[in-house]
Coordinates of C-alpha atoms in Angstrom, one line a residue:
X85 CA -0.2 26.2 6.1
X86 CA -3.5 28.1 5.8
X87 CA -5.0 29.7 2.8
X88 CA -6.8 33.0 3.2
X89 CA -8.2 33.4 -0.3
X90 CA -12.0 33.4 -0.4
X91 CA -14.2 31.7 -3.0
X92 CA -15.1 35.0 -4.5
X93 CA -11.5 35.8 -5.5
X94 CA -11.5 33.5 -8.6
X95 CA -9.6 36.0 -10.7
X96 CA -6.7 36.0 -8.4
X97 CA -3.8 34.5 -10.5
X98 CA -2.3 33.1 -7.3
X99 CA -5.3 30.8 -7.0
X100 CA -4.5 29.0 -10.2
X101 CA -2.4 25.9 -10.3
X102 CA -0.9 23.5 -12.9
X103 CA -2.0 20.6 -10.7
X104 CA -4.1 20.2 -7.5
X105 CA -3.7 17.1 -5.5
X106 CA -6.4 15.9 -3.1
X107 CA -4.8 14.0 -0.3
X108 CA -1.3 14.2 1.3
X109 CA -0.7 10.4 1.8
X110 CA 2.1 8.5 0.0
X111 CA 0.3 8.7 -3.4
X112 CA -0.5 12.4 -3.2
X113 CA 2.7 13.6 -1.6
X114 CA 4.8 11.6 -4.0
X115 CA 2.9 12.8 -7.1
X116 CA 3.0 16.4 -5.8
X117 CA 6.8 16.2 -5.1
X118 CA 7.6 14.9 -8.5
X119 CA 5.5 17.5 -10.3
X120 CA 6.8 20.4 -8.2
X121 CA 10.4 19.2 -8.9
X122 CA 9.6 19.3 -12.6
X123 CA 8.8 23.0 -12.2
X124 CA 5.0 22.9 -12.0
X125 CA 2.8 25.0 -9.7
X126 CA 1.2 22.4 -7.3
X127 CA -1.3 22.6 -4.5
X128 CA -1.9 19.7 -2.0
X129 CA -5.3 19.8 -0.1
X130 CA -5.1 17.5 2.9
X131 CA -8.0 17.0 5.3
X132 CA -5.9 16.1 8.4
X133 CA -3.0 17.6 10.2
X134 CA 0.2 15.6 9.9
X135 CA 1.6 13.6 11.5
X136 CA -1.5 11.5 11.7
X137 CA -2.1 7.8 12.5
X138 CA -2.6 5.4 9.6
X139 CA -2.5 1.6 9.4
X140 CA -0.3 -0.1 6.8
X141 CA 3.1 -0.2 8.5
X142 CA 4.8 -2.9 6.6
X143 CA 6.7 -1.6 3.6
X144 CA 8.0 -3.7 0.7
X145 CA 10.9 -2.9 -1.6
X146 CA 8.7 -1.8 -4.5
X147 CA 8.3 1.7 -3.0
X148 CA 12.0 2.2 -2.2
X149 CA 13.2 3.3 -5.7
X150 CA 11.0 6.4 -5.3
X151 CA 12.2 7.0 -1.8
X152 CA 15.7 7.2 -3.2
X153 CA 14.6 9.3 -6.2
X154 CA 13.1 11.8 -3.8
X155 CA 16.4 12.0 -1.9
X156 CA 14.9 10.5 1.3
X157 CA 16.9 7.3 1.8
X158 CA 19.2 8.7 4.4
X159 CA 16.3 10.4 6.3
X160 CA 14.4 7.1 6.2
X161 CA 17.4 5.3 7.6
X162 CA 17.9 7.9 10.3
X163 CA 14.4 7.3 11.7
X164 CA 15.7 3.9 12.9
X165 CA 12.6 1.9 11.7
X166 CA 12.7 -1.8 12.1
X167 CA 14.5 -3.4 9.1
X168 CA 12.4 -6.0 7.3
X169 CA 14.4 -8.5 5.4
X170 CA 11.4 -10.7 4.4
X171 CA 8.6 -12.6 6.0
X172 CA 7.8 -15.8 7.9
X173 CA 4.7 -17.7 6.8
X174 CA 2.6 -20.3 8.5
X175 CA 0.4 -21.0 5.5
X176 CA -0.8 -23.8 3.3
X177 CA -0.2 -27.5 3.4
X178 CA 3.5 -27.2 4.3
X179 CA 4.1 -28.2 7.9
X180 CA 5.6 -25.5 10.1
X181 CA 6.8 -22.0 9.1
X182 CA 8.6 -21.1 5.9
X183 CA 10.1 -17.9 4.7
X184 CA 11.0 -15.6 1.9
X185 CA 13.8 -13.0 1.6
X186 CA 13.5 -9.7 -0.3
X187 CA 17.1 -10.0 -1.5
X188 CA 16.1 -13.1 -3.5
X189 CA 13.7 -11.1 -5.7
X190 CA 15.0 -7.5 -5.6
X191 CA 18.0 -5.3 -5.4
X192 CA 17.1 -4.5 -1.8
X193 CA 18.2 -6.6 1.1
X194 CA 15.6 -5.1 3.3
X195 CA 12.7 -2.7 3.6
X196 CA 11.2 -1.2 6.7
X197 CA 8.4 -1.7 9.3
X198 CA 7.4 2.0 9.8
X199 CA 5.2 4.2 11.9
X200 CA 3.1 5.6 9.1
X201 CA 2.6 8.9 10.9
X202 CA 6.4 9.4 10.6
X203 CA 6.8 7.9 7.1
X204 CA 3.9 9.8 5.6
X205 CA 5.0 13.1 7.2
X206 CA 8.5 12.6 5.7
X207 CA 7.0 12.4 2.2
X208 CA 4.7 15.4 2.7
X209 CA 7.6 17.4 4.0
X210 CA 9.6 16.6 0.9
X211 CA 6.7 17.7 -1.3
X212 CA 6.8 21.1 0.5
X213 CA 10.6 21.3 0.2
X214 CA 10.4 20.7 -3.6
X215 CA 7.9 23.6 -4.0
X216 CA 4.4 22.2 -3.5
X217 CA 2.0 24.3 -1.5
X218 CA 0.3 22.2 1.2
X219 CA -2.9 23.1 2.9
X220 CA -3.8 20.9 5.9
X221 CA -7.0 20.5 7.8
X222 CA -8.8 21.3 4.5
X223 CA -12.0 19.6 3.4
X224 CA -13.0 19.3 -0.3
X225 CA -16.5 20.5 -0.8
X226 CA -16.8 20.4 -4.5
X227 CA -15.0 19.5 -7.7
X228 CA -16.0 21.7 -10.6
X229 CA -16.3 20.5 -14.2
X230 CA -16.6 22.3 -17.5
X231 CA -18.5 19.7 -19.4
X232 CA -16.5 16.5 -18.8
X233 CA -13.3 18.2 -17.8
X234 CA -12.3 18.9 -14.2
X235 CA -11.4 22.5 -13.9
X236 CA -11.8 23.7 -10.3
X237 CA -12.0 22.8 -6.6
X238 CA -13.7 24.4 -3.6
X239 CA -12.5 23.5 -0.1
X240 CA -12.8 24.8 3.4
X241 CA -10.0 25.2 6.0
X242 CA -10.7 24.4 9.6
X243 CA -11.3 27.5 11.7
X244 CA -11.9 29.7 8.7
X245 CA -15.3 31.0 7.5
X246 CA -14.9 31.5 3.8
X247 CA -14.5 28.6 1.3
X248 CA -11.6 28.7 -1.1
X249 CA -12.0 28.2 -4.8
X250 CA -9.0 27.2 -7.0
X251 CA -8.6 26.5 -10.6
X252 CA -6.2 24.0 -12.2
X253 CA -5.1 22.4 -15.4
X254 CA -5.0 19.0 -13.8
X255 CA -6.5 17.3 -10.8
X256 CA -5.0 14.3 -9.0
X257 CA -7.4 12.4 -6.7
X258 CA -5.2 10.8 -4.0
X259 CA -8.0 10.9 -1.4
X260 CA -7.3 7.4 -0.3
X261 CA -10.2 5.2 0.7
X262 CA -12.4 8.2 0.6
X263 CA -12.3 7.7 -3.2
X264 CA -13.6 11.2 -3.8
X265 CA -13.9 11.1 -7.6
X266 CA -14.6 7.4 -7.8
X267 CA -17.7 7.8 -5.7
X268 CA -18.8 11.0 -7.4
X269 CA -18.5 9.5 -10.8
X270 CA -19.9 6.1 -9.9
X271 CA -16.7 4.2 -10.8
X272 CA -16.0 2.1 -7.7
X273 CA -16.5 -1.7 -8.1
X274 CA -15.9 -4.0 -5.1
X275 CA -14.2 -7.4 -5.3
X276 CA -17.0 -9.3 -3.6
X277 CA -14.9 -12.3 -2.8
X278 CA -12.5 -10.1 -0.9
X279 CA -14.9 -8.2 1.3
X280 CA -13.0 -8.5 4.5
X281 CA -12.8 -6.9 7.9
X282 CA -9.7 -6.4 9.9
X283 CA -9.4 -5.9 13.7
X284 CA -6.0 -4.9 15.2
X285 CA -4.2 -3.6 18.2
X286 CA -0.7 -3.1 19.5
X287 CA 1.2 -5.3 21.9
X288 CA 4.4 -4.9 24.0
X289 CA 6.7 -7.6 25.3
X290 CA 6.4 -9.9 22.3
X291 CA 9.0 -12.5 21.2
X292 CA 10.4 -12.3 17.7
X293 CA 11.4 -14.8 15.0
X294 CA 14.8 -16.2 15.7
X295 CA 17.6 -16.3 13.1
X296 CA 19.9 -14.0 11.2
X297 CA 18.0 -10.8 10.1
X298 CA 14.7 -12.4 11.0
X299 CA 13.6 -10.4 14.1
X300 CA 11.9 -7.8 11.9
X301 CA 10.0 -10.3 9.7
X302 CA 6.4 -9.7 9.1
X303 CA 4.6 -12.9 10.3
X304 CA 1.5 -14.1 8.4
X305 CA -0.4 -17.0 9.8
X306 CA -3.5 -18.6 8.3
X307 CA -6.3 -19.8 10.6
X308 CA -8.1 -22.1 8.1
X309 CA -9.0 -25.0 10.3
X310 CA -12.0 -27.3 10.4
X311 CA -13.3 -25.8 13.6
X312 CA -12.4 -22.2 12.9
X313 CA -13.7 -19.5 10.5
X314 CA -11.3 -18.6 7.6
X315 CA -9.0 -15.7 8.5
X316 CA -5.3 -14.8 9.0
X317 CA -3.1 -12.9 11.3
X318 CA -0.4 -10.3 10.7
X319 CA 2.4 -9.6 13.1
X320 CA 4.5 -6.5 12.4
X321 CA 7.4 -5.6 14.8
X322 CA 7.9 -1.8 15.2
X323 CA 11.0 0.1 16.3
X324 CA 9.4 1.5 19.4
X325 CA 9.1 -2.0 21.0
X326 CA 5.5 -2.5 20.1
X327 CA 4.0 -4.9 17.6
X328 CA 1.1 -4.3 15.3
X329 CA -1.1 -7.5 15.3
X330 CA -4.2 -7.8 13.2
X331 CA -6.8 -10.4 12.3
X332 CA -8.5 -10.4 8.9
X333 CA -11.6 -12.4 8.0
X334 CA -14.6 -12.2 5.8
X335 CA -17.1 -9.5 6.8
X336 CA -20.0 -11.9 6.5
X337 CA -18.3 -14.4 8.8
X338 CA -17.8 -11.8 11.5
X339 CA -21.5 -11.0 11.3
X340 CA -22.5 -14.7 11.4
X341 CA -20.2 -15.4 14.4
X342 CA -22.3 -13.2 16.7
X343 CA -19.1 -11.9 18.2
X344 CA -17.7 -8.3 18.3
X345 CA -14.5 -7.7 16.4
X346 CA -12.6 -7.6 19.7
X347 CA -14.1 -10.9 20.8
X348 CA -13.3 -12.5 17.5
X349 CA -9.7 -11.3 17.6
X350 CA -9.2 -12.7 21.1
X351 CA -10.8 -16.0 20.2
X352 CA -8.7 -16.5 17.2
X353 CA -5.5 -15.4 18.9
X354 CA -6.0 -18.1 21.5
X355 CA -6.5 -20.6 18.7
X356 CA -3.4 -19.5 16.7
X357 CA 0.0 -21.2 16.7
X358 CA 2.8 -18.9 15.8
X359 CA 1.3 -15.6 16.8
X360 CA 0.2 -17.1 20.1
X361 CA 3.7 -18.3 20.7
X362 CA 5.2 -14.9 19.9
X363 CA 2.7 -13.1 22.2
X364 CA 2.8 -15.5 25.2
X365 CA 4.5 -12.9 27.4
X366 CA 3.0 -9.8 25.7
X367 CA 0.5 -7.2 26.9
X368 CA -1.9 -5.3 24.7
X369 CA -1.2 -1.6 25.0
X370 CA -3.8 0.1 22.8
X371 CA -7.5 -0.1 22.0
X372 CA -8.8 -2.3 19.1
X373 CA -9.4 -0.7 15.7
X374 CA -11.4 -2.1 12.8
X375 CA -11.6 -1.5 9.1
X376 CA -14.0 -3.2 6.6
X377 CA -14.5 -3.9 2.9
X378 CA -11.0 -3.2 1.6
X379 CA -10.7 -4.7 -1.9
X380 CA -12.0 -2.6 -4.8
X381 CA -11.0 -0.8 -7.9
X382 CA -12.4 2.0 -10.1
X383 CA -13.5 1.1 -13.6
X384 CA -11.2 3.9 -14.9
X385 CA -8.3 5.7 -13.4
X386 CA -8.5 8.9 -15.4
X387 CA -10.7 11.3 -17.4
X388 CA -10.4 14.7 -19.0
X389 CA -8.3 16.9 -16.6
X390 CA -8.1 14.3 -13.8
X391 CA -6.5 11.0 -12.7
X392 CA -6.8 8.8 -9.6
X393 CA -3.8 7.2 -7.8
X394 CA -3.2 5.1 -4.8
X395 CA -6.2 3.9 -2.8
X396 CA -8.4 6.4 -4.6
X397 CA -7.9 4.3 -7.7
X398 CA -7.8 0.8 -6.2
X399 CA -6.9 -1.2 -3.1
X400 CA -6.1 -4.9 -2.9
X401 CA -6.6 -7.1 0.2
X402 CA -3.7 -6.3 2.6
X403 CA -2.3 -9.8 2.6
X404 CA 1.0 -8.8 0.9
X405 CA 1.4 -5.3 2.3
X406 CA 1.2 -3.7 -1.1
X407 CA -0.8 -0.6 -0.3
X408 CA 2.1 1.9 0.0
X409 CA 3.9 0.4 -2.9
X410 CA 0.8 0.6 -5.2
X411 CA 0.5 4.2 -4.1
X412 CA 4.1 5.2 -4.8
X413 CA 4.6 3.1 -7.9
X414 CA 1.4 4.7 -9.2
X415 CA 2.8 8.2 -8.4
X416 CA 6.0 7.4 -10.1
X417 CA 4.2 6.5 -13.3
X418 CA 1.5 9.2 -13.1
X419 CA 3.7 12.3 -12.4
X420 CA 5.7 12.0 -15.7
X421 CA 2.5 11.5 -17.6
X422 CA 1.0 14.6 -16.2
X423 CA 4.2 16.5 -16.6
X424 CA 4.2 15.7 -20.3
X425 CA 0.5 16.3 -20.7
X426 CA 0.9 19.8 -19.2
X427 CA 3.6 20.5 -21.7
X428 CA 1.7 18.9 -24.6
X429 CA -2.0 18.8 -23.9
X430 CA -2.8 17.1 -27.2
X431 CA -1.1 13.9 -25.8
X432 CA -3.1 13.9 -22.5
X433 CA -5.4 11.0 -23.3
X434 CA -2.6 8.7 -24.7
X435 CA -0.3 9.5 -21.7
X436 CA -3.0 8.8 -19.2
X437 CA -4.0 5.6 -20.9
X438 CA -0.3 4.4 -20.7
X439 CA -0.3 5.3 -17.0
X440 CA -3.4 3.3 -16.3
X441 CA -2.3 0.3 -18.4
X442 CA 1.0 0.1 -16.5
X443 CA -0.7 0.6 -13.1
X444 CA -3.2 -2.1 -13.8
X445 CA -0.5 -4.6 -14.8
X446 CA 1.0 -4.6 -11.3
X447 CA -2.4 -4.3 -9.6
X448 CA -3.5 -7.3 -11.6
X449 CA -0.4 -9.3 -10.6
X450 CA -1.2 -8.6 -6.9
X451 CA -4.9 -9.3 -7.1
X452 CA -4.5 -12.5 -9.0
X453 CA -1.9 -13.8 -6.6
X454 CA -3.9 -12.8 -3.5
X455 CA -6.8 -14.9 -4.8
X456 CA -4.5 -17.8 -5.7
X457 CA -2.8 -17.6 -2.3
X458 CA -6.1 -17.8 -0.4
X459 CA -6.2 -21.4 -1.5
X460 CA -4.5 -22.8 1.7
X461 CA -4.4 -26.5 0.6
X462 CA -1.2 -26.1 -1.4
X463 CA 2.5 -26.6 -0.6
X464 CA 4.9 -23.7 -0.6
X465 CA 6.4 -24.9 -3.9
X466 CA 3.0 -24.6 -5.5
X467 CA 2.8 -21.0 -4.4
X468 CA 6.2 -20.3 -5.9
X469 CA 5.0 -21.9 -9.2
X470 CA 1.8 -19.9 -9.1
X471 CA 3.7 -16.6 -8.8
X472 CA 5.8 -17.7 -11.7
X473 CA 2.8 -18.4 -13.8
X474 CA 1.4 -14.9 -13.1
X475 CA 4.6 -12.7 -13.5
X476 CA 7.0 -14.8 -15.4
X477 CA 5.2 -17.2 -17.8
X478 CA 8.3 -17.6 -19.9
X479 CA 10.1 -19.0 -16.8
X480 CA 13.0 -16.7 -17.2
X481 CA 13.7 -17.0 -13.5
X482 CA 13.3 -19.8 -10.9
X483 CA 9.8 -19.9 -9.3
X484 CA 11.2 -19.2 -5.8
X485 CA 12.7 -16.0 -7.1
X486 CA 9.5 -15.0 -8.9
X487 CA 7.6 -15.5 -5.6
X488 CA 10.1 -13.3 -3.8
X489 CA 10.0 -10.7 -6.5
X490 CA 6.2 -10.6 -6.4
X491 CA 6.1 -10.2 -2.6
X492 CA 8.8 -7.5 -2.8
X493 CA 6.6 -5.5 -5.2
X494 CA 9.2 -5.6 -8.0
X495 CA 7.2 -7.3 -10.8
X496 CA 6.1 -5.5 -13.9
X497 CA 9.5 -5.1 -15.6
X498 CA 11.2 -7.6 -18.0
X499 CA 14.2 -9.2 -16.4
X500 CA 17.5 -8.3 -18.1
X501 CA 20.1 -10.9 -19.0
X502 CA 22.1 -9.7 -16.0
X503 CA 19.1 -10.1 -13.7
X504 CA 18.6 -13.7 -15.1
X505 CA 22.2 -14.6 -14.4
X506 CA 22.0 -13.1 -10.9
X507 CA 18.8 -15.1 -10.3
X508 CA 20.5 -18.3 -11.4
X509 CA 23.4 -17.6 -9.0
X510 CA 21.0 -17.0 -6.1
X511 CA 19.2 -20.3 -6.7
X512 CA 22.3 -22.2 -5.4
X513 CA 22.0 -20.9 -1.9
X514 CA 18.2 -20.2 -1.6
X515 CA 16.8 -23.7 -1.2
X516 CA 17.9 -24.2 2.4
X517 CA 16.2 -21.0 3.5
X518 CA 12.9 -22.1 2.0
X519 CA 12.7 -25.5 3.7
X520 CA 10.6 -26.1 6.7

């Protein structure tokens, strides 16, 4: 969709919105869809043309409640993405691989390994269907403030000469790692201990994990060895027969190695165990890609007339594939807050504070456990116990289930008595699947 209103037409009532969303990824499209469904006039400004490539293909169940709420479950199933029932880990002091299953920590037996181009387009299409106006290939040039309050936006559309100015009652920054408002307002703080670089490519002809419902497992293998730099591999089977394989290490260590990212990937792949076994007959079928310095958060997620969500607010190291879930859980909490604030502006500050507090709770769980998990000298049982300490200090559930719940992205809610009884029942048959 294109927009033909020039920046001089500021009195045009058609150029005024209840909410303007910067970015059409999972955070932006989900927030826009929920607000449009609530009856608000919503504009999404997206700088690319969908479908577009994006990394982050491994979904966890924490985002699936919103998929269902938006009426997209059947469409998601129809895309025939690889079903992901859990993960296989070669990590820590435990010998050999070990696993976790989503069903042990959530109401979902499986999630999906997706092509993000298709998944993200599905969400953006749904925002349109629910009434949001979407302008693609649009670049934000300026966010306008009246004092401290965000009030307007100027953007340009590819192929058009005149800039477009719109006004709004509320602005949602879902600009992803562009972090538009975070950078403008000086809010971004990096997690220095998690400044990492990833290099990845796609392979065809891989083997897969054997066992019932395990072929779609995400495989995570650590490379902490005496003669190797610290780092880890991901292995994500996709439905088109290719596998996304990436290597993550400290940015400083890549620099010190004297190797290019491509060379480091190939060196570490040759030194790996499980990923090397799974790729013994495989062929690389795409170029290498790289991304640096992932882990950060903004010092605040909202201000007068605006809020940040998804990667525009924070991003945690990709170890547990939480990016999309953080984005969509954030949208699910932010949209009702904005809906109520638009109806009762006097409550805006309190509503947005509640949104940020809830968002930071799950973010804190993930960040704390990522740092804990990077200690690779522990046994799997110690990782389970660490998850319990973070998300379930009252020990209402067994540690193995708390671990599965955290990796499923389902923490942040108090377990009901029914959930506790179900957890106890699951414990009887879970032990054998967590043994080496």
